[in-house]
mmCIF file of C-alpha atoms in Angstrom:
data_model
loop_
_atom_site.group_PDB
_atom_site.id
_atom_site.type_symbol
_atom_site.label_atom_id
_atom_site.label_comp_id
_atom_site.label_asym_id
_atom_site.label_seq_id
_atom_site.Cartn_x
_atom_site.Cartn_y
_atom_site.Cartn_z
ATOM 1 C CA MET A 1 68.248 -54.616 -69.042
ATOM 2 C CA PRO A 2 64.821 -55.685 -70.393
ATOM 3 C CA LYS A 3 61.823 -55.920 -68.077
ATOM 4 C CA ASN A 4 61.018 -59.356 -66.671
ATOM 5 C CA PRO A 5 57.399 -60.171 -67.603
ATOM 6 C CA GLN A 6 57.289 -62.833 -64.868
ATOM 7 C CA LEU A 7 57.814 -60.245 -62.135
ATOM 8 C CA ASP A 8 54.662 -58.301 -61.259
ATOM 9 C CA THR A 9 54.630 -54.859 -59.653
ATOM 10 C CA ASN A 10 53.799 -56.065 -56.134
ATOM 11 C CA GLN A 11 56.589 -58.667 -56.201
ATOM 12 C CA LEU A 12 58.986 -56.091 -57.551
ATOM 13 C CA SER A 13 58.028 -53.591 -54.861
ATOM 14 C CA ARG A 14 58.597 -56.126 -52.087
ATOM 15 C CA ALA A 15 61.922 -57.149 -53.592
ATOM 16 C CA PHE A 16 62.934 -53.511 -53.862
ATOM 17 C CA ILE A 17 62.088 -52.817 -50.209
ATOM 18 C CA THR A 18 63.999 -55.939 -49.147
ATOM 19 C CA ALA A 19 67.044 -54.790 -51.097
ATOM 20 C CA LEU A 20 66.889 -51.414 -49.374
ATOM 21 C CA GLU A 21 66.453 -52.965 -45.934
ATOM 22 C CA GLU A 22 69.523 -55.106 -46.536
ATOM 23 C CA GLY A 23 71.470 -52.115 -47.798
ATOM 24 C CA ASN A 24 71.960 -53.781 -51.167
ATOM 25 C CA ILE A 25 72.112 -50.823 -53.535
ATOM 26 C CA GLU A 26 73.195 -52.912 -56.518
ATOM 27 C CA ASP A 27 70.161 -55.204 -56.224
ATOM 28 C CA ALA A 28 67.924 -52.161 -55.829
ATOM 29 C CA LYS A 29 69.406 -50.624 -58.981
ATOM 30 C CA THR A 30 68.930 -53.905 -60.863
ATOM 31 C CA LEU A 31 65.267 -53.944 -59.860
ATOM 32 C CA LEU A 32 64.948 -50.370 -61.081
ATOM 33 C CA GLN A 33 66.265 -51.425 -64.467
ATOM 34 C CA GLN A 34 63.746 -54.277 -64.529
ATOM 35 C CA GLY A 35 60.928 -51.811 -64.243
ATOM 36 C CA GLU A 36 60.731 -50.841 -60.599
ATOM 37 C CA ASP A 37 59.812 -47.241 -59.940
ATOM 38 C CA VAL A 38 61.185 -45.819 -56.697
ATOM 39 C CA ARG A 39 58.101 -43.659 -56.619
ATOM 40 C CA PHE A 40 55.755 -46.658 -56.617
ATOM 41 C CA ARG A 41 52.716 -46.106 -54.420
ATOM 42 C CA ASP A 42 51.661 -48.061 -51.363
ATOM 43 C CA LYS A 43 48.069 -48.435 -50.121
ATOM 44 C CA GLY A 44 48.170 -44.976 -48.572
ATOM 45 C CA LYS A 45 49.230 -43.467 -51.897
ATOM 46 C CA ASN A 46 52.558 -42.356 -50.442
ATOM 47 C CA ALA A 47 55.739 -42.814 -52.402
ATOM 48 C CA THR A 48 58.415 -45.126 -51.028
ATOM 49 C CA LEU A 49 60.626 -42.151 -50.301
ATOM 50 C CA LEU A 50 57.857 -40.421 -48.380
ATOM 51 C CA TYR A 51 57.191 -43.565 -46.362
ATOM 52 C CA PHE A 52 60.772 -43.832 -45.150
ATOM 53 C CA ALA A 53 60.968 -40.074 -44.519
ATOM 54 C CA ASP A 54 57.804 -40.342 -42.435
ATOM 55 C CA GLN A 55 59.399 -43.169 -40.437
ATOM 56 C CA GLY A 56 62.639 -41.243 -39.956
ATOM 57 C CA GLN A 57 64.630 -43.976 -41.687
ATOM 58 C CA THR A 58 67.397 -41.686 -42.919
ATOM 59 C CA GLU A 59 69.600 -44.467 -44.267
ATOM 60 C CA PHE A 60 66.774 -45.783 -46.449
ATOM 61 C CA VAL A 61 66.067 -42.236 -47.616
ATOM 62 C CA LYS A 62 69.729 -41.918 -48.615
ATOM 63 C CA MET A 63 69.584 -45.221 -50.506
ATOM 64 C CA LEU A 64 66.434 -44.226 -52.362
ATOM 65 C CA LEU A 65 67.948 -40.925 -53.420
ATOM 66 C CA ARG A 66 71.077 -42.714 -54.615
ATOM 67 C CA CYS A 67 68.790 -44.960 -56.654
ATOM 68 C CA GLY A 68 67.257 -41.926 -58.331
ATOM 69 C CA ALA A 69 64.201 -41.101 -56.230
ATOM 70 C CA ASP A 70 62.830 -37.586 -56.669
ATOM 71 C CA ILE A 71 63.492 -35.645 -53.465
ATOM 72 C CA ASN A 72 60.652 -33.235 -54.298
ATOM 73 C CA HIS A 73 58.068 -35.904 -55.165
ATOM 74 C CA ALA A 74 54.693 -35.198 -53.520
ATOM 75 C CA ASN A 75 51.848 -37.532 -52.586
ATOM 76 C CA ASN A 76 48.199 -36.950 -53.453
ATOM 77 C CA GLU A 77 47.934 -34.458 -50.572
ATOM 78 C CA GLY A 78 50.844 -32.493 -51.954
ATOM 79 C CA LYS A 79 53.197 -33.498 -49.148
ATOM 80 C CA THR A 80 56.876 -34.092 -49.874
ATOM 81 C CA ALA A 81 59.430 -36.207 -48.016
ATOM 82 C CA LEU A 82 60.580 -33.074 -46.185
ATOM 83 C CA MET A 83 57.047 -32.338 -45.001
ATOM 84 C CA MET A 84 56.437 -35.935 -43.921
ATOM 85 C CA ALA A 85 59.639 -35.979 -41.869
ATOM 86 C CA LEU A 86 58.759 -32.600 -40.347
ATOM 87 C CA ILE A 87 55.277 -33.652 -39.260
ATOM 88 C CA LYS A 88 56.770 -36.598 -37.366
ATOM 89 C CA LYS A 89 59.662 -34.448 -36.099
ATOM 90 C CA LYS A 90 62.299 -36.709 -37.610
ATOM 91 C CA GLU A 91 65.051 -34.142 -37.142
ATOM 92 C CA GLU A 92 67.899 -36.265 -38.491
ATOM 93 C CA THR A 93 65.976 -36.970 -41.696
ATOM 94 C CA VAL A 94 64.984 -33.316 -42.040
ATOM 95 C CA ASN A 95 68.595 -32.201 -41.620
ATOM 96 C CA PHE A 96 69.743 -34.715 -44.208
ATOM 97 C CA LEU A 97 67.083 -33.724 -46.747
ATOM 98 C CA LEU A 98 67.922 -30.046 -46.326
ATOM 99 C CA SER A 99 71.566 -30.825 -47.083
ATOM 100 C CA ILE A 100 70.685 -32.153 -50.543
ATOM 101 C CA PRO A 101 71.120 -29.680 -53.440
ATOM 102 C CA GLY A 102 67.915 -29.164 -55.365
ATOM 103 C CA ILE A 103 65.475 -29.657 -52.526
ATOM 104 C CA GLU A 104 62.512 -27.282 -52.773
ATOM 105 C CA VAL A 105 61.813 -25.832 -49.328
ATOM 106 C CA ASN A 106 58.926 -23.660 -50.514
ATOM 107 C CA ASN A 107 56.733 -26.358 -52.068
ATOM 108 C CA ALA A 108 53.197 -26.261 -50.667
ATOM 109 C CA ASP A 109 50.679 -29.039 -50.093
ATOM 110 C CA LYS A 110 46.997 -28.898 -51.055
ATOM 111 C CA GLU A 111 46.179 -26.705 -48.047
ATOM 112 C CA GLY A 112 49.027 -24.332 -48.814
ATOM 113 C CA ASN A 113 51.287 -25.611 -46.034
ATOM 114 C CA THR A 114 55.009 -25.257 -46.648
ATOM 115 C CA ALA A 115 57.773 -26.860 -44.598
ATOM 116 C CA LEU A 116 58.202 -23.558 -42.722
ATOM 117 C CA ILE A 117 54.509 -23.344 -41.855
ATOM 118 C CA ILE A 118 54.561 -26.932 -40.585
ATOM 119 C CA ALA A 119 57.695 -26.318 -38.497
ATOM 120 C CA ALA A 120 56.253 -23.100 -37.041
ATOM 121 C CA THR A 121 52.944 -24.802 -36.231
ATOM 122 C CA TYR A 122 54.656 -27.595 -34.308
ATOM 123 C CA GLY A 123 57.166 -25.320 -32.584
ATOM 124 C CA TYR A 124 60.305 -26.796 -34.129
ATOM 125 C CA GLU A 125 62.606 -23.846 -33.483
ATOM 126 C CA LYS A 126 65.845 -25.428 -34.740
ATOM 127 C CA ILE A 127 64.190 -26.540 -37.951
ATOM 128 C CA VAL A 128 62.606 -23.112 -38.476
ATOM 129 C CA LYS A 129 66.120 -21.621 -38.261
ATOM 130 C CA LEU A 130 67.436 -24.179 -40.725
ATOM 131 C CA LEU A 131 64.598 -23.623 -43.177
ATOM 132 C CA LEU A 132 65.038 -19.854 -43.084
ATOM 133 C CA THR A 133 68.758 -20.335 -43.721
ATOM 134 C CA ASN A 134 67.840 -22.494 -46.712
ATOM 135 C CA GLY A 135 65.624 -19.833 -48.273
ATOM 136 C CA ALA A 136 62.184 -20.563 -46.847
ATOM 137 C CA LYS A 137 59.742 -17.704 -47.527
ATOM 138 C CA SER A 138 58.601 -16.211 -44.235
ATOM 139 C CA ASN A 139 55.518 -14.536 -45.715
ATOM 140 C CA HIS A 140 54.031 -17.484 -47.595
ATOM 141 C CA ALA A 141 50.383 -17.924 -46.589
ATOM 142 C CA LYS A 142 48.181 -21.009 -46.543
ATOM 143 C CA PHE A 143 45.052 -20.892 -48.693
ATOM 144 C CA GLU A 144 43.030 -19.627 -45.704
ATOM 145 C CA GLY A 145 45.586 -16.860 -45.318
ATOM 146 C CA SER A 146 47.581 -17.839 -42.241
ATOM 147 C CA THR A 147 51.360 -17.443 -42.311
ATOM 148 C CA ALA A 148 54.075 -19.106 -40.237
ATOM 149 C CA LEU A 149 54.076 -16.023 -37.985
ATOM 150 C CA ILE A 150 50.352 -16.284 -37.288
ATOM 151 C CA LEU A 151 50.598 -19.991 -36.485
ATOM 152 C CA ALA A 152 53.604 -19.525 -34.213
ATOM 153 C CA ALA A 153 51.746 -16.726 -32.405
ATOM 154 C CA VAL A 154 48.644 -18.898 -31.923
ATOM 155 C CA HIS A 155 50.686 -21.486 -30.050
ATOM 156 C CA GLY A 156 52.830 -19.012 -28.135
ATOM 157 C CA TYR A 157 56.161 -19.938 -29.706
ATOM 158 C CA LYS A 158 57.916 -16.714 -28.774
ATOM 159 C CA GLU A 159 61.370 -17.629 -30.090
ATOM 160 C CA ILE A 160 59.959 -18.679 -33.451
ATOM 161 C CA VAL A 161 57.982 -15.436 -33.639
ATOM 162 C CA LYS A 162 61.269 -13.584 -33.024
ATOM 163 C CA LEU A 163 63.064 -15.531 -35.747
ATOM 164 C CA LEU A 164 60.333 -14.889 -38.286
ATOM 165 C CA LEU A 165 60.182 -11.174 -37.520
ATOM 166 C CA GLU A 166 63.960 -10.952 -37.893
ATOM 167 C CA GLU A 167 63.572 -12.533 -41.336
ATOM 168 C CA GLY A 168 61.040 -9.923 -42.413
ATOM 169 C CA ALA A 169 57.733 -11.636 -41.672
ATOM 170 C CA ASP A 170 54.806 -9.229 -42.145
ATOM 171 C CA ILE A 171 53.663 -8.471 -38.609
ATOM 172 C CA ASN A 172 50.308 -7.074 -39.759
ATOM 173 C CA HIS A 173 49.389 -9.764 -42.281
ATOM 174 C CA ALA A 174 45.786 -10.899 -41.785
ATOM 175 C CA ASN A 175 44.168 -14.165 -42.861
ATOM 176 C CA ALA A 176 40.732 -14.657 -44.415
ATOM 177 C CA LYS A 177 39.090 -13.966 -41.045
ATOM 178 C CA GLY A 178 40.900 -10.651 -40.783
ATOM 179 C CA LYS A 179 43.032 -11.958 -37.923
ATOM 180 C CA THR A 180 46.664 -10.960 -37.488
ATOM 181 C CA ALA A 181 49.325 -12.616 -35.354
ATOM 182 C CA LEU A 182 48.557 -10.082 -32.604
ATOM 183 C CA LEU A 183 44.830 -10.844 -32.579
ATOM 184 C CA TYR A 184 45.492 -14.574 -32.354
ATOM 185 C CA ALA A 185 48.080 -14.153 -29.603
ATOM 186 C CA VAL A 186 45.620 -12.026 -27.610
ATOM 187 C CA GLU A 187 42.801 -14.497 -28.215
ATOM 188 C CA GLN A 188 44.931 -17.365 -26.895
ATOM 189 C CA GLY A 189 46.271 -15.400 -23.947
ATOM 190 C CA GLN A 190 49.878 -15.608 -25.133
ATOM 191 C CA THR A 191 51.079 -12.637 -23.070
ATOM 192 C CA GLU A 192 54.793 -12.831 -23.913
ATOM 193 C CA VAL A 193 54.077 -13.086 -27.621
ATOM 194 C CA VAL A 194 51.640 -10.176 -27.382
ATOM 195 C CA GLU A 195 54.327 -8.072 -25.710
ATOM 196 C CA LEU A 196 56.766 -8.941 -28.490
ATOM 197 C CA LEU A 197 54.306 -8.247 -31.297
ATOM 198 C CA LEU A 198 53.322 -4.878 -29.862
ATOM 199 C CA ASN A 199 56.698 -3.609 -31.049
ATOM 200 C CA GLY A 200 55.391 -2.905 -34.517
ATOM 201 C CA ALA A 201 51.933 -4.424 -34.802
ATOM 202 C CA ASP A 202 48.860 -2.312 -35.532
ATOM 203 C CA VAL A 203 47.215 -2.269 -32.109
ATOM 204 C CA ASN A 204 43.859 -1.147 -33.530
ATOM 205 C CA HIS A 205 43.569 -3.612 -36.410
ATOM 206 C CA THR A 206 40.095 -5.149 -36.629
ATOM 207 C CA ASN A 207 39.085 -8.648 -37.658
ATOM 208 C CA ALA A 208 36.090 -9.583 -39.826
ATOM 209 C CA GLU A 209 33.785 -9.059 -36.831
ATOM 210 C CA GLY A 210 35.176 -5.614 -36.120
ATOM 211 C CA ASN A 211 36.970 -6.715 -32.966
ATOM 212 C CA THR A 212 40.277 -5.145 -31.977
ATOM 213 C CA ALA A 213 42.895 -6.740 -29.753
ATOM 214 C CA LEU A 214 41.543 -4.680 -26.835
ATOM 215 C CA ILE A 215 37.987 -5.906 -27.346
ATOM 216 C CA ILE A 216 39.190 -9.506 -27.517
ATOM 217 C CA ALA A 217 41.330 -9.129 -24.384
ATOM 218 C CA ALA A 218 38.420 -7.545 -22.499
ATOM 219 C CA ALA A 219 36.069 -10.322 -23.594
ATOM 220 C CA GLN A 220 38.540 -12.998 -22.505
ATOM 221 C CA GLY A 221 39.331 -11.315 -19.203
ATOM 222 C CA TYR A 222 43.060 -10.926 -19.839
ATOM 223 C CA GLU A 223 43.893 -8.068 -17.478
ATOM 224 C CA LYS A 224 47.640 -8.031 -18.124
ATOM 225 C CA ILE A 225 47.127 -7.968 -21.887
ATOM 226 C CA VAL A 226 44.609 -5.139 -21.537
ATOM 227 C CA LYS A 227 47.289 -3.152 -19.682
ATOM 228 C CA LEU A 228 49.852 -3.848 -22.411
ATOM 229 C CA LEU A 229 47.430 -2.722 -25.107
ATOM 230 C CA LEU A 230 46.529 0.471 -23.276
ATOM 231 C CA LYS A 231 50.230 1.345 -23.022
ATOM 232 C CA LYS A 232 50.259 1.233 -26.829
ATOM 233 C CA VAL A 233 47.278 3.625 -26.964
ATOM 234 C CA ALA A 234 44.638 1.115 -28.006
ATOM 235 C CA ASP A 235 41.344 2.745 -29.000
ATOM 236 C CA VAL A 236 38.991 2.302 -26.034
ATOM 237 C CA ASN A 237 36.031 3.778 -27.908
ATOM 238 C CA HIS A 238 36.158 1.531 -30.966
ATOM 239 C CA THR A 239 32.937 -0.416 -31.529
ATOM 240 C CA ASN A 240 32.730 -3.811 -33.205
ATOM 241 C CA LEU A 241 30.035 -4.883 -35.677
ATOM 242 C CA ASP A 242 27.691 -5.533 -32.755
ATOM 243 C CA GLY A 243 28.157 -1.933 -31.645
ATOM 244 C CA GLN A 244 30.057 -2.821 -28.480
ATOM 245 C CA THR A 245 33.198 -1.234 -27.048
ATOM 246 C CA ALA A 246 35.783 -3.026 -24.922
ATOM 247 C CA THR A 247 34.352 -1.346 -21.807
ATOM 248 C CA GLU A 248 30.799 -2.448 -22.582
ATOM 249 C CA ILE A 249 31.964 -6.007 -23.135
ATOM 250 C CA ALA A 250 33.905 -5.988 -19.848
ATOM 251 C CA ILE A 251 30.754 -4.766 -18.081
ATOM 252 C CA THR A 252 28.741 -7.566 -19.682
ATOM 253 C CA MET A 253 31.371 -10.069 -18.537
ATOM 254 C CA LYS A 254 31.213 -8.536 -15.029
ATOM 255 C CA ASN A 255 34.967 -8.084 -14.933
ATOM 256 C CA LYS A 256 35.297 -5.196 -12.491
ATOM 257 C CA LYS A 257 39.092 -4.949 -12.722
ATOM 258 C CA ILE A 258 39.098 -4.546 -16.483
ATOM 259 C CA VAL A 259 36.127 -2.157 -16.387
ATOM 260 C CA SER A 260 38.016 -0.032 -13.861
ATOM 261 C CA LEU A 261 41.191 -0.113 -15.990
ATOM 262 C CA LEU A 262 39.354 0.995 -19.113
ATOM 263 C CA LEU A 263 37.355 3.753 -17.411
ATOM 264 C CA GLU A 264 40.456 5.107 -15.667
ATOM 265 C CA TYR A 265 42.386 5.061 -18.930
ATOM 266 C CA GLU A 266 39.617 6.924 -20.746
ATOM 267 C CA LYS A 267 39.411 9.478 -17.932
ATOM 268 C CA LYS A 268 43.160 10.187 -18.220
ATOM 269 C CA ARG A 269 42.902 10.500 -21.993
ATOM 270 C CA MET A 270 40.073 13.002 -21.678
ATOM 271 C CA MET A 271 42.058 15.071 -19.184
ATOM 272 C CA GLN A 272 45.105 15.071 -21.471
ATOM 273 C CA LYS A 273 42.991 16.335 -24.364
ATOM 274 C CA LYS A 274 41.694 19.238 -22.282
ATOM 275 C CA GLN A 275 45.201 20.381 -21.344
#
């Protein structure tokens, strides 16, 4: 069908949306043949498909896909319909999109975020499971180096951390700041996640400032985490780039309990070496 020169793009777009809202697929298809593009852009530069995914309007998403919309189309930020639905936690829409053959679950936006990274950041455990089942890469890193595991650890999402580790996530991966999932979990006081990560994480890994998990825990005053780290033989004598040990930092912070823990631990270690 030839294009109608009397019908401008804005009119066509409105007519197309109306057809979708009324569930009139045939009218929508006719408009497509007249020149409508289901990827036309609104004021926010999002495609029609992305708009409805963002709103969780699954039926409209289905209609658009039936009309030929590109399920992997990305906006100017690199976000796809799947990502938009994820950010707004539109679970029904996410589940539907993941059921469509050809969907790319590992596409990344301009910051390097994938659907898995977004789901892990927001704590969407069910969706993380679904994405992993659909081939999401557990070790993909954002441009600043953080992985889904690191972001889940930051927020204390223990079950997601478990899932990612079971899928082979690199427990010792560090971002541009030299921080691993363990260092972030310690920094944020996520005790349960720390305990989980200590089954395999490098307890003496240092960040860009030379701080270990023990130094960070001592600085933050996390007594229980200090105990957990000492059980894993954390290096009490390690100095950061400022030349400070965990004990010296605890003294500076006037945390008597942690100072006592560290001194007692070092005393026992010295005695063991002499035997």
